[in-house]
Amino acid sequence: MKPHAEFSGRDSATFGWACHAQSVRGAQKSNSILLIEDSLAVANLIMSRLAAVSSATIVHCTSLAEARRAFTAERFAFAITGLNLPDGGGEDILGVLDDADLTAIVFTARHDAQAQARYAQMQLLDYCVKDENNSIGRVVQTAVRVLGNADVKVLVVDDQNSARQSLVDLLTRHNFDVREARSGAEALTILAEEKDVELLITDYNMPDMDGYTLVQHVRQSSAYTQLRIIGVTSSSDRRVSSLFLKAGANDFIYRPLLAEEFQCRIDSNVDTIKLIKRLRYFAERDQLTNLPNRRYFFEVVAEMMREDQAMGVDSAVALLDIDFFKKVNDTYGHEAGDDTLRRVAGCVQEAVEGTPHMAARLGGEEFAFYLRGLTDQSAHDFCEAVRIAIEEMTIELRNGTEISVTTSFGLANVQAREPLDNQLNAADQFLYMAKANGRNQVFSEMSLMA
């Protein structure tokens, strides 16, 4: 095996393992897992469970030689391995993986203090004992967690390079998207520029701004209400933890850090982040169509309008209504109505995909658009393209019947210093005119001058 890096001073107690993450950090994330297991029954069980809960590509090898050929030809996010293969034992297997800078989840039959220390030294993601209840479930859970970590951006703040780097390397090996700052001021700059940072890990003792003050600054801004914060210190003063927590930190840990404890705290905070994101996602979505809902549309578009007007960008709002939608429900039933709404929503979503525009279902058969940077003819052309796409669409109902629908649009240019309600009221007036003039058309101020 390659020699492990050593730290000096305060950092020698931080983590006692190698730091190979530099070659991994910055590389494109892989979604492939190398499974090294000679028992076909165990391997098939792991693969079937992983396939049920993730989209990862799994490459199965039954020997160490086969595994060598696999990771020579392909890049993997990590490995899941047993420690007893026909051509190699635990030390051989882990040594080969270590040489390849490929970290692993170990599925082992042994669990004791000596094994635990050895696993920590070798930078394993986790180890699962085969005779534990639901051991395969834990392997799968850990694998899914590590894959999901790629979507979590973490900022590590510490003025001492080696202490900071040890944390960065650990987090990188666990597949997180990691940023690092050398001071509290640099951390605030990064947070202002990268608003998708979701976890902040900060040291306490720093020359320009201590961690406690940094947390206070962060919590004073409403932009970071969802940010999770973990404080870290080597101070022997046990009151530091209460300072951090009162300032708004979510967790705290003293150095020297025990690797497994630190990882458990990270996992716990990431679980909370993912739960909040999931709850927020469903709070912002229309359950039937999966488009943004009315509340989210008003919240986001109001901010977009402020930004656009400050920069002198002209925009428009539009309302879309499905013509004679009640007849669909009355003739074919409410399931047909739901299917129709979903198909129309699909067209709406496709129209704004990859654009700066936003669309939402406001309720019933009514949808709204904020057309950023479009006015007059360009906004009219956009709505007309959506209207035609819906008109030409065939909707197959669950009983096999095929139907089609048309839509009417009301379109209004955004007026400066007017609230969003007033903008939509103007679009609604034009929508009423579109219906009064025969439906299946886009109606705007341009229509009045035609």
Short mmCIF file of C-alpha atoms in Angstrom, two decimals:
data_model
loop_
_atom_site.label_atom_id
_atom_site.label_comp_id
_atom_site.label_asym_id
_atom_site.label_seq_id
_atom_site.Cartn_x
_atom_site.Cartn_y
_atom_site.Cartn_z
CA MET A 1 0.00 0.00 0.00
CA LYS A 2 1.01 3.62 -0.47
CA PRO A 3 2.30 5.37 2.64
CA HIS A 4 -0.23 7.45 4.50
CA ALA A 5 0.23 11.21 4.83
CA GLU A 6 0.96 12.53 8.31
CA PHE A 7 -0.01 15.81 9.91
CA SER A 8 1.84 17.75 12.56
CA GLY A 9 0.78 19.80 15.58
CA ARG A 10 -2.93 20.34 15.99
CA ASP A 11 -3.66 18.48 12.79
CA SER A 12 -1.98 15.21 13.68
CA ALA A 13 -4.94 14.46 15.89
CA THR A 14 -7.49 15.48 13.31
CA PHE A 15 -7.62 12.31 11.22
CA GLY A 16 -5.16 9.46 11.11
CA TRP A 17 -5.52 8.38 7.54
CA ALA A 18 -4.21 9.09 4.06
CA CYS A 19 -5.34 12.06 2.01
CA HIS A 20 -5.69 10.98 -1.60
CA ALA A 21 -8.68 13.16 -2.42
CA GLN A 22 -6.65 15.71 -4.38
CA SER A 23 -6.71 13.49 -7.45
CA VAL A 24 -10.44 12.95 -7.02
CA ARG A 25 -11.46 16.53 -6.23
CA GLY A 26 -12.54 18.51 -9.26
CA ALA A 27 -13.04 15.41 -11.40
CA GLN A 28 -16.41 14.78 -12.95
CA LYS A 29 -18.59 12.73 -10.64
CA SER A 30 -19.12 9.10 -11.58
CA ASN A 31 -22.40 7.28 -11.10
CA SER A 32 -20.84 3.80 -11.34
CA ILE A 33 -20.23 1.44 -8.44
CA LEU A 34 -17.72 -1.42 -8.43
CA LEU A 35 -19.14 -4.42 -6.55
CA ILE A 36 -16.49 -6.98 -5.54
CA GLU A 37 -18.18 -10.07 -4.10
CA ASP A 38 -17.64 -13.76 -4.88
CA SER A 39 -21.02 -14.85 -3.53
CA LEU A 40 -23.48 -14.56 -6.41
CA ALA A 41 -26.44 -14.70 -4.05
CA VAL A 42 -25.17 -11.77 -1.98
CA ALA A 43 -24.12 -9.81 -5.07
CA ASN A 44 -27.49 -10.29 -6.78
CA LEU A 45 -29.30 -9.16 -3.65
CA ILE A 46 -27.20 -6.00 -3.37
CA MET A 47 -27.56 -5.25 -7.08
CA SER A 48 -31.33 -5.76 -7.13
CA ARG A 49 -31.84 -3.52 -4.10
CA LEU A 50 -29.57 -0.81 -5.48
CA ALA A 51 -31.35 -0.95 -8.84
CA ALA A 52 -34.67 -0.41 -7.06
CA VAL A 53 -33.59 2.81 -5.34
CA SER A 54 -30.95 4.37 -7.60
CA SER A 55 -29.93 4.83 -11.22
CA ALA A 56 -26.32 3.82 -10.55
CA THR A 57 -24.45 1.56 -12.95
CA ILE A 58 -23.15 -1.46 -11.05
CA VAL A 59 -20.19 -3.53 -12.29
CA HIS A 60 -19.90 -6.86 -10.50
CA CYS A 61 -16.57 -8.68 -10.11
CA THR A 62 -16.05 -12.00 -8.36
CA SER A 63 -12.25 -11.79 -7.98
CA LEU A 64 -9.54 -9.25 -7.28
CA ALA A 65 -8.00 -9.77 -10.72
CA GLU A 66 -11.34 -9.04 -12.34
CA ALA A 67 -11.73 -5.92 -10.20
CA ARG A 68 -8.28 -4.68 -11.29
CA ARG A 69 -9.30 -4.94 -14.93
CA ALA A 70 -12.57 -3.14 -14.21
CA PHE A 71 -11.19 -0.04 -12.52
CA THR A 72 -8.35 0.16 -15.01
CA ALA A 73 -10.91 0.45 -17.82
CA GLU A 74 -13.57 2.54 -16.04
CA ARG A 75 -13.87 5.21 -13.36
CA PHE A 76 -16.05 4.43 -10.35
CA ALA A 77 -17.56 6.59 -7.62
CA PHE A 78 -16.58 3.96 -5.04
CA ALA A 79 -16.48 0.22 -4.44
CA ILE A 80 -18.53 -2.18 -2.35
CA THR A 81 -16.33 -5.10 -1.39
CA GLY A 82 -16.09 -8.17 0.76
CA LEU A 83 -12.77 -9.07 2.36
CA ASN A 84 -12.50 -12.70 1.32
CA LEU A 85 -11.99 -13.43 -2.38
CA PRO A 86 -10.54 -16.50 -4.13
CA ASP A 87 -7.38 -14.56 -5.06
CA GLY A 88 -7.01 -12.14 -2.15
CA GLY A 89 -7.81 -11.35 1.45
CA GLY A 90 -8.75 -8.15 3.19
CA GLU A 91 -5.36 -6.43 3.22
CA ASP A 92 -4.77 -7.29 -0.44
CA ILE A 93 -8.19 -6.06 -1.53
CA LEU A 94 -8.04 -2.80 0.40
CA GLY A 95 -4.45 -2.23 -0.70
CA VAL A 96 -5.41 -2.55 -4.36
CA LEU A 97 -8.32 -0.15 -3.90
CA ASP A 98 -6.13 2.27 -1.97
CA ASP A 99 -3.52 2.24 -4.75
CA ALA A 100 -6.30 3.05 -7.23
CA ASP A 101 -7.59 5.94 -5.04
CA LEU A 102 -10.91 4.12 -4.90
CA THR A 103 -12.62 4.25 -1.54
CA ALA A 104 -14.96 1.52 -0.42
CA ILE A 105 -17.88 0.32 1.62
CA VAL A 106 -16.67 -2.89 3.23
CA PHE A 107 -19.08 -5.78 3.73
CA THR A 108 -17.28 -7.90 6.31
CA ALA A 109 -17.93 -10.80 8.63
CA ARG A 110 -15.80 -9.29 11.41
CA HIS A 111 -16.43 -6.37 13.74
CA ASP A 112 -13.98 -5.59 16.52
CA ALA A 113 -11.91 -2.62 17.77
CA GLN A 114 -8.82 -3.63 15.78
CA ALA A 115 -10.80 -4.00 12.57
CA GLN A 116 -12.55 -0.67 13.20
CA ALA A 117 -9.23 1.14 13.61
CA ARG A 118 -7.84 -0.50 10.46
CA TYR A 119 -10.92 0.48 8.43
CA ALA A 120 -10.64 4.11 9.59
CA GLN A 121 -6.96 4.20 8.65
CA MET A 122 -7.79 3.00 5.16
CA GLN A 123 -10.35 5.77 4.59
CA LEU A 124 -13.36 3.54 4.07
CA LEU A 125 -16.76 5.07 3.51
CA ASP A 126 -18.32 2.60 5.91
CA TYR A 127 -18.12 -1.00 7.02
CA CYS A 128 -21.10 -3.29 7.47
CA VAL A 129 -21.00 -6.58 9.32
CA LYS A 130 -22.74 -9.44 7.54
CA ASP A 131 -24.33 -10.93 10.61
CA GLU A 132 -26.02 -7.69 11.65
CA ASN A 133 -29.75 -7.30 11.10
CA ASN A 134 -30.48 -5.74 7.72
CA SER A 135 -26.78 -5.57 6.87
CA ILE A 136 -27.44 -5.55 3.11
CA GLY A 137 -29.98 -2.79 3.65
CA ARG A 138 -27.29 -0.75 5.37
CA VAL A 139 -24.86 -1.31 2.49
CA VAL A 140 -27.48 -0.11 0.02
CA GLN A 141 -28.45 2.83 2.23
CA THR A 142 -24.81 3.94 2.52
CA ALA A 143 -24.26 3.59 -1.23
CA VAL A 144 -27.34 5.67 -2.05
CA ARG A 145 -26.29 8.27 0.50
CA VAL A 146 -22.80 8.62 -1.00
CA LEU A 147 -24.20 8.92 -4.52
CA GLY A 148 -26.61 11.60 -3.32
CA ASN A 149 -23.82 13.56 -1.65
CA ALA A 150 -22.75 14.75 -5.10
CA ASP A 151 -25.72 17.15 -5.03
CA VAL A 152 -24.72 18.73 -1.70
CA LYS A 153 -22.33 21.68 -1.76
CA VAL A 154 -20.23 22.09 1.41
CA LEU A 155 -18.03 25.02 2.45
CA VAL A 156 -15.14 24.30 4.85
CA VAL A 157 -13.66 27.31 6.67
CA ASP A 158 -10.32 27.10 8.52
CA ASP A 159 -7.23 29.30 8.43
CA GLN A 160 -4.85 26.36 8.99
CA ASN A 161 -4.22 24.62 5.71
CA SER A 162 -3.62 21.06 6.95
CA ALA A 163 -6.64 21.07 9.27
CA ARG A 164 -8.84 22.44 6.50
CA GLN A 165 -7.44 20.04 3.94
CA SER A 166 -8.10 16.99 6.08
CA LEU A 167 -11.78 17.94 6.27
CA VAL A 168 -11.95 18.76 2.57
CA ASP A 169 -10.36 15.42 1.67
CA LEU A 170 -12.75 13.45 3.86
CA LEU A 171 -15.79 15.21 2.43
CA THR A 172 -14.53 14.81 -1.12
CA ARG A 173 -14.02 11.09 -0.63
CA HIS A 174 -17.63 10.93 0.49
CA ASN A 175 -18.60 12.48 -2.85
CA PHE A 176 -19.59 15.95 -1.63
CA ASP A 177 -19.15 19.05 -3.79
CA VAL A 178 -16.64 20.90 -1.61
CA ARG A 179 -15.49 24.51 -1.42
CA GLU A 180 -12.90 25.85 1.01
CA ALA A 181 -12.17 29.23 2.61
CA ARG A 182 -9.12 30.39 4.58
CA SER A 183 -10.95 33.04 6.61
CA GLY A 184 -14.37 34.17 7.72
CA ALA A 185 -14.31 37.07 5.25
CA GLU A 186 -13.50 34.70 2.37
CA ALA A 187 -16.32 32.42 3.51
CA LEU A 188 -18.84 35.28 3.36
CA THR A 189 -17.65 36.15 -0.15
CA ILE A 190 -18.10 32.55 -1.31
CA LEU A 191 -21.55 32.33 0.28
CA ALA A 192 -22.59 35.54 -1.49
CA GLU A 193 -21.38 34.20 -4.85
CA GLU A 194 -22.50 30.57 -4.47
CA LYS A 195 -25.94 30.69 -2.93
CA ASP A 196 -26.43 26.94 -3.31
CA VAL A 197 -23.99 26.09 -0.49
CA GLU A 198 -26.04 23.95 1.89
CA LEU A 199 -23.58 22.97 4.63
CA LEU A 200 -21.02 25.21 6.33
CA ILE A 201 -18.28 23.68 8.51
CA THR A 202 -16.26 26.32 10.30
CA ASP A 203 -13.37 26.36 12.75
CA TYR A 204 -13.65 28.61 15.81
CA ASN A 205 -10.16 30.14 16.11
CA MET A 206 -9.40 32.28 13.05
CA PRO A 207 -7.46 35.57 12.97
CA ASP A 208 -9.78 37.87 11.00
CA MET A 209 -13.14 36.63 12.20
CA ASP A 210 -13.73 33.74 14.57
CA GLY A 211 -16.25 31.04 13.76
CA TYR A 212 -18.76 32.39 16.27
CA THR A 213 -18.79 35.80 14.57
CA LEU A 214 -19.02 34.17 11.14
CA VAL A 215 -22.10 32.23 12.22
CA GLN A 216 -23.66 35.44 13.57
CA HIS A 217 -23.07 37.21 10.25
CA VAL A 218 -24.59 34.32 8.30
CA ARG A 219 -27.67 34.05 10.50
CA GLN A 220 -28.37 37.78 10.18
CA SER A 221 -29.15 37.24 6.49
CA SER A 222 -32.49 35.77 5.40
CA ALA A 223 -30.70 34.32 2.34
CA TYR A 224 -29.15 31.55 4.45
CA THR A 225 -32.07 30.32 6.54
CA GLN A 226 -31.75 26.82 5.02
CA LEU A 227 -27.95 26.62 5.53
CA ARG A 228 -26.82 24.00 8.04
CA ILE A 229 -23.77 24.95 10.13
CA ILE A 230 -21.35 22.73 12.06
CA GLY A 231 -18.78 24.35 14.35
CA VAL A 232 -15.38 22.75 14.99
CA THR A 233 -12.69 23.66 17.53
CA SER A 234 -9.63 22.30 19.30
CA SER A 235 -10.30 24.60 22.27
CA SER A 236 -10.58 22.92 25.66
CA ASP A 237 -13.23 25.44 26.70
CA ARG A 238 -16.48 23.51 26.74
CA ARG A 239 -18.45 26.74 26.64
CA VAL A 240 -17.50 27.28 23.00
CA SER A 241 -20.14 24.80 21.87
CA SER A 242 -22.94 26.77 23.56
CA LEU A 243 -21.64 30.00 21.96
CA PHE A 244 -21.83 28.41 18.52
CA LEU A 245 -25.27 26.90 19.06
CA LYS A 246 -26.71 30.15 20.44
CA ALA A 247 -25.30 32.02 17.45
CA GLY A 248 -27.25 29.70 15.16
CA ALA A 249 -25.05 26.67 14.49
CA ASN A 250 -26.88 23.38 14.08
CA ASP A 251 -24.15 21.14 15.46
CA PHE A 252 -20.74 21.29 17.09
CA ILE A 253 -17.78 18.97 17.57
CA TYR A 254 -14.46 19.21 19.43
CA ARG A 255 -11.08 18.20 18.08
CA PRO A 256 -9.45 15.72 17.97
CA LEU A 257 -12.17 14.43 15.68
CA LEU A 258 -13.18 10.80 15.66
CA ALA A 259 -13.73 10.03 11.99
CA GLU A 260 -16.87 7.94 12.40
CA GLU A 261 -18.49 10.40 14.80
CA PHE A 262 -17.75 13.30 12.48
CA GLN A 263 -19.19 11.40 9.51
CA CYS A 264 -22.33 10.53 11.47
CA ARG A 265 -22.83 14.20 12.28
CA ILE A 266 -22.35 15.12 8.64
CA ASP A 267 -24.83 12.43 7.57
CA SER A 268 -27.38 13.62 10.12
CA ASN A 269 -27.19 17.20 8.90
CA VAL A 270 -27.31 16.14 5.25
CA ASP A 271 -30.41 14.04 5.99
CA THR A 272 -32.03 17.17 7.41
CA ILE A 273 -30.98 19.18 4.33
CA LYS A 274 -32.50 16.59 2.01
CA LEU A 275 -35.71 16.41 4.05
CA ILE A 276 -36.10 20.20 3.98
CA LYS A 277 -35.43 20.25 0.22
CA ARG A 278 -38.01 17.53 -0.31
CA LEU A 279 -40.63 19.30 1.81
CA ARG A 280 -39.89 22.60 0.08
CA TYR A 281 -40.12 20.97 -3.35
CA PHE A 282 -43.58 19.59 -2.66
CA ALA A 283 -44.68 22.85 -1.03
CA GLU A 284 -43.74 24.67 -4.24
CA ARG A 285 -45.24 22.20 -6.72
CA ASP A 286 -48.69 21.59 -8.07
CA GLN A 287 -49.41 18.00 -7.10
CA LEU A 288 -51.25 17.07 -10.30
CA THR A 289 -49.01 18.59 -12.96
CA ASN A 290 -45.67 18.95 -11.11
CA LEU A 291 -45.41 22.54 -12.34
CA PRO A 292 -44.67 25.32 -9.85
CA ASN A 293 -47.81 26.27 -7.95
CA ARG A 294 -49.47 29.66 -7.50
CA ARG A 295 -47.69 30.55 -4.26
CA TYR A 296 -44.25 29.78 -5.65
CA PHE A 297 -44.98 31.61 -8.91
CA PHE A 298 -45.93 34.77 -7.03
CA GLU A 299 -42.88 34.50 -4.76
CA VAL A 300 -40.33 33.97 -7.52
CA VAL A 301 -41.81 36.21 -10.20
CA ALA A 302 -42.09 39.15 -7.81
CA GLU A 303 -38.33 38.88 -7.27
CA MET A 304 -37.67 38.42 -11.00
CA MET A 305 -39.69 41.56 -11.74
CA ARG A 306 -37.69 43.58 -9.24
CA GLU A 307 -34.42 42.40 -10.77
CA ASP A 308 -35.58 43.01 -14.35
CA GLN A 309 -36.89 46.49 -13.65
CA ALA A 310 -33.68 47.42 -11.84
CA MET A 311 -31.70 46.34 -14.92
CA GLY A 312 -34.13 47.87 -17.42
CA VAL A 313 -35.26 44.51 -18.83
CA ASP A 314 -38.74 44.53 -20.39
CA SER A 315 -40.89 41.45 -19.82
CA ALA A 316 -44.46 40.20 -20.14
CA VAL A 317 -46.97 38.04 -18.30
CA ALA A 318 -49.47 35.71 -19.90
CA LEU A 319 -52.42 33.62 -18.74
CA LEU A 320 -53.42 30.41 -20.52
CA ASP A 321 -56.88 28.87 -20.14
CA ILE A 322 -58.01 25.56 -21.63
CA ASP A 323 -61.07 26.16 -23.81
CA PHE A 324 -64.29 24.36 -22.80
CA PHE A 325 -62.44 22.35 -20.17
CA LYS A 326 -65.67 21.67 -18.28
CA LYS A 327 -66.93 19.72 -21.31
CA VAL A 328 -63.95 17.37 -21.02
CA ASN A 329 -64.85 16.61 -17.40
CA ASP A 330 -68.58 16.32 -18.11
CA THR A 331 -68.14 14.11 -21.17
CA TYR A 332 -65.24 11.86 -20.22
CA GLY A 333 -64.96 12.18 -16.44
CA HIS A 334 -62.55 13.86 -14.06
CA GLU A 335 -59.75 11.37 -14.77
CA ALA A 336 -59.82 12.56 -18.38
CA GLY A 337 -59.68 16.11 -17.11
CA ASP A 338 -56.63 15.28 -15.02
CA ASP A 339 -54.95 13.60 -18.00
CA THR A 340 -55.65 16.69 -20.10
CA LEU A 341 -54.17 19.01 -17.48
CA ARG A 342 -51.04 16.87 -17.28
CA ARG A 343 -50.55 16.90 -21.06
CA VAL A 344 -51.08 20.63 -21.32
CA ALA A 345 -48.70 21.13 -18.40
CA GLY A 346 -46.14 19.04 -20.28
CA CYS A 347 -46.35 21.43 -23.23
CA VAL A 348 -46.08 24.40 -20.92
CA GLN A 349 -43.02 22.94 -19.19
CA GLU A 350 -41.38 22.08 -22.51
CA ALA A 351 -41.92 25.65 -23.70
CA VAL A 352 -40.02 27.24 -20.80
CA GLU A 353 -37.36 24.53 -20.45
CA GLY A 354 -33.91 26.01 -20.96
CA THR A 355 -35.26 29.58 -21.08
CA PRO A 356 -35.22 32.38 -18.48
CA HIS A 357 -39.03 32.27 -18.41
CA MET A 358 -41.19 30.74 -15.70
CA ALA A 359 -44.55 28.98 -15.87
CA ALA A 360 -46.95 27.67 -13.24
CA ARG A 361 -50.39 26.21 -12.78
CA LEU A 362 -52.43 28.83 -10.92
CA GLY A 363 -55.38 26.51 -10.35
CA GLY A 364 -58.15 24.76 -12.28
CA GLU A 365 -57.38 24.92 -16.00
CA GLU A 366 -55.42 28.18 -15.76
CA PHE A 367 -51.67 28.50 -16.25
CA ALA A 368 -49.41 31.54 -16.00
CA PHE A 369 -46.18 32.60 -17.72
CA TYR A 370 -43.58 35.19 -16.85
CA LEU A 371 -41.77 35.88 -20.13
CA ARG A 372 -38.46 37.37 -19.13
CA GLY A 373 -37.04 39.74 -21.72
CA LEU A 374 -40.00 39.30 -24.12
CA THR A 375 -42.57 41.98 -24.99
CA ASP A 376 -45.04 42.77 -27.75
CA GLN A 377 -44.32 40.68 -30.86
CA SER A 378 -41.70 38.40 -29.29
CA ALA A 379 -44.01 37.59 -26.36
CA HIS A 380 -46.93 37.10 -28.76
CA ASP A 381 -44.87 34.71 -30.90
CA PHE A 382 -43.91 32.69 -27.83
CA CYS A 383 -47.52 32.29 -26.71
CA GLU A 384 -48.66 31.52 -30.24
CA ALA A 385 -46.11 28.71 -30.50
CA VAL A 386 -47.40 27.19 -27.24
CA ARG A 387 -51.02 27.57 -28.41
CA ILE A 388 -50.28 25.75 -31.68
CA ALA A 389 -48.35 22.97 -29.94
CA ILE A 390 -51.31 22.29 -27.63
CA GLU A 391 -53.83 22.46 -30.46
CA GLU A 392 -51.86 19.90 -32.49
CA MET A 393 -51.42 17.57 -29.52
CA THR A 394 -53.44 14.34 -29.27
CA ILE A 395 -54.48 13.34 -25.76
CA GLU A 396 -55.09 9.62 -25.30
CA LEU A 397 -57.44 8.94 -22.42
CA ARG A 398 -57.29 5.86 -20.22
CA ASN A 399 -60.22 4.25 -22.05
CA GLY A 400 -58.37 4.59 -25.36
CA THR A 401 -60.34 7.60 -26.59
CA GLU A 402 -58.30 10.32 -28.26
CA ILE A 403 -59.23 13.96 -27.83
CA SER A 404 -57.70 17.36 -28.48
CA VAL A 405 -58.11 20.75 -26.84
CA THR A 406 -57.44 24.37 -27.65
CA THR A 407 -56.32 27.20 -25.41
CA SER A 408 -56.79 30.96 -25.10
CA PHE A 409 -54.10 33.39 -24.00
CA GLY A 410 -54.18 36.82 -22.42
CA LEU A 411 -50.87 38.64 -22.76
CA ALA A 412 -49.75 41.90 -21.14
CA ASN A 413 -46.45 43.74 -21.02
CA VAL A 414 -45.11 44.24 -17.49
CA GLN A 415 -45.67 47.80 -16.30
CA ALA A 416 -42.99 49.36 -14.11
CA ARG A 417 -43.69 49.75 -10.39
CA GLU A 418 -46.92 47.77 -10.59
CA PRO A 419 -47.37 44.72 -8.33
CA LEU A 420 -47.68 41.27 -9.86
CA ASP A 421 -51.40 41.13 -9.04
CA ASN A 422 -52.02 44.13 -11.27
CA GLN A 423 -49.90 42.65 -14.06
CA LEU A 424 -51.92 39.43 -14.01
CA ASN A 425 -55.19 41.36 -13.85
CA ALA A 426 -54.21 43.07 -17.10
CA ALA A 427 -53.43 39.68 -18.68
CA ASP A 428 -56.74 38.36 -17.37
CA GLN A 429 -58.62 41.18 -19.12
CA PHE A 430 -56.98 40.22 -22.40
CA LEU A 431 -57.78 36.55 -21.71
CA TYR A 432 -61.46 37.51 -21.33
CA MET A 433 -61.29 39.28 -24.71
CA ALA A 434 -59.68 36.21 -26.31
CA LYS A 435 -62.61 34.08 -25.15
CA ALA A 436 -65.17 36.67 -26.19
CA ASN A 437 -63.64 36.80 -29.67
CA GLY A 438 -63.92 33.05 -30.32
CA ARG A 439 -61.22 31.44 -28.15
CA ASN A 440 -58.16 29.52 -29.42
CA GLN A 441 -56.08 32.66 -29.84
CA VAL A 442 -53.54 34.97 -28.20
CA PHE A 443 -54.97 38.35 -27.26
CA SER A 444 -52.93 41.39 -26.22
CA GLU A 445 -52.75 45.13 -26.67
CA MET A 446 -51.46 44.41 -30.19
CA SER A 447 -54.76 42.66 -30.94
CA LEU A 448 -56.69 45.85 -30.18
CA MET A 449 -54.63 47.74 -32.73
CA ALA A 450 -54.96 45.11 -35.46
#
